[in-house]
PDB file of C-alpha atoms in Angstrom:
ATOM      1  CA  MET Y   1      -1.875 -36.338  10.459  1.00  0.00           C
ATOM      2  CA  ALA Y   2      -1.949 -33.609   7.804  1.00  0.00           C
ATOM      3  CA  VAL Y   3       0.496 -31.504   9.841  1.00  0.00           C
ATOM      4  CA  THR Y   4       2.927 -34.425  10.045  1.00  0.00           C
ATOM      5  CA  GLY Y   5       2.730 -34.954   6.278  1.00  0.00           C
ATOM      6  CA  THR Y   6       3.300 -31.278   5.567  1.00  0.00           C
ATOM      7  CA  ALA Y   7       6.224 -31.159   7.995  1.00  0.00           C
ATOM      8  CA  SER Y   8       7.774 -34.227   6.348  1.00  0.00           C
ATOM      9  CA  LEU Y   9       7.467 -32.652   2.898  1.00  0.00           C
ATOM     10  CA  THR Y  10       8.978 -29.397   4.139  1.00  0.00           C
ATOM     11  CA  ILE Y  11      11.913 -31.298   5.636  1.00  0.00           C
ATOM     12  CA  ALA Y  12      12.358 -33.156   2.339  1.00  0.00           C
ATOM     13  CA  GLU Y  13      12.454 -29.794   0.517  1.00  0.00           C
ATOM     14  CA  MET Y  14      15.065 -28.511   3.000  1.00  0.00           C
ATOM     15  CA  ARG Y  15      17.170 -31.635   2.463  1.00  0.00           C
ATOM     16  CA  GLU Y  16      16.927 -31.248  -1.291  1.00  0.00           C
ATOM     17  CA  PHE Y  17      18.080 -27.621  -1.028  1.00  0.00           C
ATOM     18  CA  ALA Y  18      20.953 -28.642   1.266  1.00  0.00           C
ATOM     19  CA  GLY Y  19      22.135 -31.041  -1.447  1.00  0.00           C
ATOM     20  CA  PHE Y  20      22.709 -28.258  -3.963  1.00  0.00           C
ATOM     21  CA  THR Y  21      26.109 -26.634  -4.354  1.00  0.00           C
ATOM     22  CA  ALA Y  22      26.816 -23.409  -2.435  1.00  0.00           C
ATOM     23  CA  ALA Y  23      26.646 -21.457  -5.714  1.00  0.00           C
ATOM     24  CA  GLU Y  24      23.266 -23.008  -6.572  1.00  0.00           C
ATOM     25  CA  GLN Y  25      21.922 -22.227  -3.093  1.00  0.00           C
ATOM     26  CA  ARG Y  26      23.069 -18.613  -3.303  1.00  0.00           C
ATOM     27  CA  TYR Y  27      21.629 -18.178  -6.806  1.00  0.00           C
ATOM     28  CA  ILE Y  28      18.305 -19.756  -5.830  1.00  0.00           C
ATOM     29  CA  ARG Y  29      17.939 -17.485  -2.788  1.00  0.00           C
ATOM     30  CA  ARG Y  30      18.871 -14.410  -4.825  1.00  0.00           C
ATOM     31  CA  SER Y  31      16.526 -15.416  -7.647  1.00  0.00           C
ATOM     32  CA  LEU Y  32      13.633 -15.895  -5.242  1.00  0.00           C
ATOM     33  CA  ASP Y  33      14.319 -12.467  -3.734  1.00  0.00           C
ATOM     34  CA  ILE Y  34      14.228 -10.908  -7.203  1.00  0.00           C
ATOM     35  CA  GLY Y  35      11.426 -12.990  -8.710  1.00  0.00           C
ATOM     36  CA  LEU Y  36       9.111 -12.777  -5.720  1.00  0.00           C
ATOM     37  CA  GLY Y  37      10.003  -9.175  -4.840  1.00  0.00           C
ATOM     38  CA  ARG Y  38      11.013 -10.147  -1.309  1.00  0.00           C
ATOM     39  CA  CYS Y  39      13.675  -7.459  -0.806  1.00  0.00           C
ATOM     40  CA  ASP Y  40      16.124  -5.092  -2.456  1.00  0.00           C
ATOM     41  CA  ALA Y  41      18.437  -7.599  -4.126  1.00  0.00           C
ATOM     42  CA  PHE Y  42      21.102  -4.954  -4.816  1.00  0.00           C
ATOM     43  CA  ARG Y  43      21.481  -4.275  -1.092  1.00  0.00           C
ATOM     44  CA  ILE Y  44      21.502  -7.936  -0.056  1.00  0.00           C
ATOM     45  CA  TRP Y  45      23.296  -9.682  -2.933  1.00  0.00           C
ATOM     46  CA  GLY Y  46      25.366  -7.054  -4.756  1.00  0.00           C
ATOM     47  CA  ARG Y  47      28.950  -7.491  -3.590  1.00  0.00           C
ATOM     48  CA  ASN Y  48      30.541  -5.681  -6.542  1.00  0.00           C
ATOM     49  CA  ALA Y  49      29.749  -3.907  -9.821  1.00  0.00           C
ATOM     50  CA  GLY Y  50      29.648  -7.192 -11.751  1.00  0.00           C
ATOM     51  CA  GLU Y  51      27.043  -8.687  -9.418  1.00  0.00           C
ATOM     52  CA  ASN Y  52      25.002  -5.486  -9.527  1.00  0.00           C
ATOM     53  CA  ALA Y  53      24.949  -5.688 -13.327  1.00  0.00           C
ATOM     54  CA  ALA Y  54      23.889  -9.360 -13.156  1.00  0.00           C
ATOM     55  CA  ILE Y  55      21.117  -8.503 -10.692  1.00  0.00           C
ATOM     56  CA  ARG Y  56      19.922  -5.690 -12.954  1.00  0.00           C
ATOM     57  CA  SER Y  57      19.803  -8.113 -15.905  1.00  0.00           C
ATOM     58  CA  GLN Y  58      17.951 -10.651 -13.786  1.00  0.00           C
ATOM     59  CA  TYR Y  59      15.309  -8.082 -12.815  1.00  0.00           C
ATOM     60  CA  VAL Y  60      14.777  -7.423 -16.538  1.00  0.00           C
ATOM     61  CA  ALA Y  61      14.608 -11.134 -17.448  1.00  0.00           C
ATOM     62  CA  TYR Y  62      12.208 -11.835 -14.586  1.00  0.00           C
ATOM     63  CA  GLN Y  63       9.690  -9.268 -15.866  1.00  0.00           C
ATOM     64  CA  GLU Y  64       8.139 -12.256 -17.687  1.00  0.00           C
ATOM     65  CA  LEU Y  65       7.335 -14.124 -14.454  1.00  0.00           C
ATOM     66  CA  LYS Y  66       4.032 -12.389 -13.779  1.00  0.00           C
ATOM     67  CA  ALA Y  67       2.765 -13.224 -17.262  1.00  0.00           C
ATOM     68  CA  LEU Y  68       4.013 -16.806 -16.921  1.00  0.00           C
ATOM     69  CA  ARG Y  69       2.169 -17.282 -13.621  1.00  0.00           C
ATOM     70  CA  GLN Y  70      -1.053 -16.153 -15.266  1.00  0.00           C
ATOM     71  CA  SER Y  71      -0.721 -18.155 -18.482  1.00  0.00           C
ATOM     72  CA  ILE Y  72       0.107 -21.734 -17.481  1.00  0.00           C
ATOM     73  CA  PRO Y  73      -1.592 -23.830 -20.181  1.00  0.00           C
ATOM     74  CA  GLU Y  74      -3.847 -26.809 -19.607  1.00  0.00           C
ATOM     75  CA  GLN Y  75      -1.913 -30.052 -19.949  1.00  0.00           C
ATOM     76  CA  SER Y  76      -4.424 -31.612 -22.318  1.00  0.00           C
ATOM     77  CA  GLY Y  77      -4.544 -28.975 -25.063  1.00  0.00           C
ATOM     78  CA  PHE Y  78      -2.117 -27.248 -27.369  1.00  0.00           C
ATOM     79  CA  ASP Y  79      -3.628 -23.789 -27.006  1.00  0.00           C
ATOM     80  CA  SER Y  80      -1.245 -21.185 -25.618  1.00  0.00           C
ATOM     81  CA  ILE Y  81       1.720 -23.583 -25.390  1.00  0.00           C
ATOM     82  CA  GLU Y  82       3.863 -21.492 -27.726  1.00  0.00           C
ATOM     83  CA  GLY Y  83       3.576 -18.294 -25.703  1.00  0.00           C
ATOM     84  CA  PHE Y  84       4.094 -20.003 -22.371  1.00  0.00           C
ATOM     85  CA  VAL Y  85       6.911 -22.393 -23.276  1.00  0.00           C
ATOM     86  CA  GLY Y  86       8.653 -19.755 -25.388  1.00  0.00           C
ATOM     87  CA  LYS Y  87       8.719 -17.218 -22.545  1.00  0.00           C
ATOM     88  CA  LEU Y  88       9.605 -19.883 -19.981  1.00  0.00           C
ATOM     89  CA  THR Y  89      12.475 -21.109 -22.159  1.00  0.00           C
ATOM     90  CA  ARG Y  90      13.794 -17.552 -22.585  1.00  0.00           C
ATOM     91  CA  VAL Y  91      13.823 -16.939 -18.807  1.00  0.00           C
ATOM     92  CA  ALA Y  92      15.276 -20.403 -18.169  1.00  0.00           C
ATOM     93  CA  ALA Y  93      18.028 -19.766 -20.744  1.00  0.00           C
ATOM     94  CA  PHE Y  94      18.917 -16.558 -18.916  1.00  0.00           C
ATOM     95  CA  ASP Y  95      19.295 -18.454 -15.637  1.00  0.00           C
ATOM     96  CA  LEU Y  96      21.240 -21.346 -17.157  1.00  0.00           C
ATOM     97  CA  ALA Y  97      23.566 -18.929 -18.965  1.00  0.00           C
ATOM     98  CA  GLN Y  98      24.534 -17.420 -15.597  1.00  0.00           C
ATOM     99  CA  GLU Y  99      26.274 -20.766 -14.888  1.00  0.00           C
ATOM    100  CA  ARG Y 100      25.013 -20.943 -11.309  1.00  0.00           C
ATOM    101  CA  ILE Y 101      22.418 -23.689 -11.851  1.00  0.00           C
ATOM    102  CA  ASP Y 102      24.124 -27.012 -12.566  1.00  0.00           C
ATOM    103  CA  SER Y 103      21.242 -29.496 -12.620  1.00  0.00           C
ATOM    104  CA  PHE Y 104      17.614 -30.026 -13.480  1.00  0.00           C
ATOM    105  CA  SER Y 105      16.871 -30.591  -9.768  1.00  0.00           C
ATOM    106  CA  ALA Y 106      18.103 -27.105  -8.831  1.00  0.00           C
ATOM    107  CA  PHE Y 107      16.272 -25.614 -11.829  1.00  0.00           C
ATOM    108  CA  ARG Y 108      12.997 -27.345 -10.903  1.00  0.00           C
ATOM    109  CA  PHE Y 109      13.398 -26.325  -7.251  1.00  0.00           C
ATOM    110  CA  LEU Y 110      13.759 -22.684  -8.287  1.00  0.00           C
ATOM    111  CA  TYR Y 111      11.042 -22.535 -10.938  1.00  0.00           C
ATOM    112  CA  GLU Y 112       8.317 -24.305  -9.010  1.00  0.00           C
ATOM    113  CA  ARG Y 113       8.739 -21.503  -6.485  1.00  0.00           C
ATOM    114  CA  LEU Y 114       9.115 -18.652  -8.978  1.00  0.00           C
ATOM    115  CA  ILE Y 115       6.025 -19.644 -10.987  1.00  0.00           C
ATOM    116  CA  SER Y 116       3.994 -22.267  -9.091  1.00  0.00           C
ATOM    117  CA  ALA Y 117       3.503 -26.000  -8.714  1.00  0.00           C
ATOM    118  CA  ASP Y 118       1.224 -25.870 -11.761  1.00  0.00           C
ATOM    119  CA  ALA Y 119       4.298 -25.186 -13.912  1.00  0.00           C
ATOM    120  CA  ARG Y 120       5.961 -28.517 -12.979  1.00  0.00           C
ATOM    121  CA  PRO Y 121       4.806 -30.451 -16.080  1.00  0.00           C
ATOM    122  CA  TRP Y 122       6.353 -27.784 -18.319  1.00  0.00           C
ATOM    123  CA  LEU Y 123       9.723 -27.542 -16.568  1.00  0.00           C
ATOM    124  CA  PRO Y 124      11.493 -30.525 -18.202  1.00  0.00           C
ATOM    125  CA  SER Y 125      10.756 -29.293 -21.725  1.00  0.00           C
ATOM    126  CA  ALA Y 126      11.758 -25.698 -20.921  1.00  0.00           C
ATOM    127  CA  PHE Y 127      14.938 -26.901 -19.201  1.00  0.00           C
ATOM    128  CA  CYS Y 128      15.941 -29.141 -22.117  1.00  0.00           C
ATOM    129  CA  ALA Y 129      15.153 -26.441 -24.664  1.00  0.00           C
ATOM    130  CA  ALA Y 130      17.111 -23.781 -22.766  1.00  0.00           C
ATOM    131  CA  ALA Y 131      20.042 -26.088 -22.009  1.00  0.00           C
ATOM    132  CA  ALA Y 132      20.327 -27.057 -25.689  1.00  0.00           C
ATOM    133  CA  LEU Y 133      20.531 -23.472 -26.968  1.00  0.00           C
ATOM    134  CA  PRO Y 134      23.786 -22.369 -28.615  1.00  0.00           C
ATOM    135  CA  GLN Y 135      24.110 -19.565 -26.034  1.00  0.00           C
ATOM    136  CA  ILE Y 136      25.059 -22.265 -23.500  1.00  0.00           C
ATOM    137  CA  ARG Y 137      28.668 -23.449 -23.761  1.00  0.00           C
ATOM    138  CA  PRO Y 138      28.901 -27.010 -25.202  1.00  0.00           C
ATOM    139  CA  ASP Y 139      30.444 -28.554 -22.069  1.00  0.00           C
ATOM    140  CA  ARG Y 140      27.733 -26.985 -19.867  1.00  0.00           C
ATOM    141  CA  ARG Y 141      25.078 -28.036 -22.377  1.00  0.00           C
ATOM    142  CA  LYS Y 142      26.206 -31.623 -22.010  1.00  0.00           C
ATOM    143  CA  MET Y 143      26.346 -31.440 -18.198  1.00  0.00           C
ATOM    144  CA  LEU Y 144      22.894 -29.832 -17.930  1.00  0.00           C
ATOM    145  CA  LEU Y 145      21.194 -32.217 -20.340  1.00  0.00           C
ATOM    146  CA  GLN Y 146      22.732 -35.221 -18.586  1.00  0.00           C
ATOM    147  CA  SER Y 147      21.409 -33.969 -15.235  1.00  0.00           C
ATOM    148  CA  ILE Y 148      17.763 -34.633 -16.081  1.00  0.00           C
ATOM    149  CA  SER Y 149      16.753 -38.179 -15.267  1.00  0.00           C
ATOM    150  CA  GLU Y 150      14.629 -40.306 -17.534  1.00  0.00           C
ATOM    151  CA  ALA Y 151      12.001 -40.376 -14.781  1.00  0.00           C
ATOM    152  CA  ALA Y 152      11.824 -36.573 -14.668  1.00  0.00           C
ATOM    153  CA  ALA Y 153      11.754 -36.263 -18.437  1.00  0.00           C
ATOM    154  CA  THR Y 154       8.998 -38.852 -18.905  1.00  0.00           C
ATOM    155  CA  ALA Y 155       6.920 -38.467 -15.736  1.00  0.00           C
ATOM    156  CA  PRO Y 156       3.270 -39.408 -16.352  1.00  0.00           C
ATOM    157  CA  GLY Y 157       2.083 -36.910 -13.745  1.00  0.00           C
ATOM    158  CA  TRP Y 158       3.225 -34.199 -11.379  1.00  0.00           C
ATOM    159  CA  SER Y 159       2.241 -33.159  -7.885  1.00  0.00           C
ATOM    160  CA  ASP Y 160       0.155 -30.007  -7.702  1.00  0.00           C
ATOM    161  CA  ARG Y 161       1.177 -29.372  -4.081  1.00  0.00           C
ATOM    162  CA  GLU Y 162       2.756 -25.949  -3.723  1.00  0.00           C
ATOM    163  CA  PRO Y 163       6.259 -25.840  -2.220  1.00  0.00           C
ATOM    164  CA  SER Y 164       6.402 -24.938   1.442  1.00  0.00           C
ATOM    165  CA  PHE Y 165      10.101 -24.159   1.895  1.00  0.00           C
ATOM    166  CA  TYR Y 166      11.364 -20.896   0.388  1.00  0.00           C
ATOM    167  CA  PRO Y 167      15.032 -20.386   1.326  1.00  0.00           C
ATOM    168  CA  GLU Y 168      16.024 -16.871   2.309  1.00  0.00           C
ATOM    169  CA  PHE Y 169      19.161 -14.814   2.827  1.00  0.00           C
ATOM    170  CA  ILE Y 170      20.699 -15.275   6.285  1.00  0.00           C
ATOM    171  CA  GLU Y 171      23.271 -12.721   7.346  1.00  0.00           C
ATOM    172  CA  GLU Y 172      25.676 -15.264   8.925  1.00  0.00           C
ATOM    173  CA  ALA Y 173      25.539 -17.513   5.829  1.00  0.00           C
ATOM    174  CA  ALA Y 174      26.746 -14.693   3.583  1.00  0.00           C
TER     175      ALA Y 174
END
């Protein structure tokens, strides 16, 4: 029975990913390659000098991920929130400013894989903070902030189950 449940959740994750735009899917796969150190992102994703520069910037921004994974605060206290949420918001702002992530769903999908399932309770606040920054164009700010549902913003609890589907680069899909 546990295998069936896990398979169903994996299929649900695949369906969710399939619902994202092509640009979101590409950015999520590239971000996972960079953030998880899965491959040489320049070789796989760099199609031109502009993309190579963006990948280089993403490698720099994602230097914070290791520290974020190790510093997820307890939900019940206020200790260490500033350091965690501040760093998470800075990395999230980088990703949102790239204009490849168009919704909270795509953002959550990416970040629960980049950091861990334990980061889920912190993702709505980091997303809203990053999306509201003046570095994000006003029309995108509006679109991003409207993409988070009331249920996601006010959830009383979050699953601690780690994601099981991690999309990867496929040669034919490029």
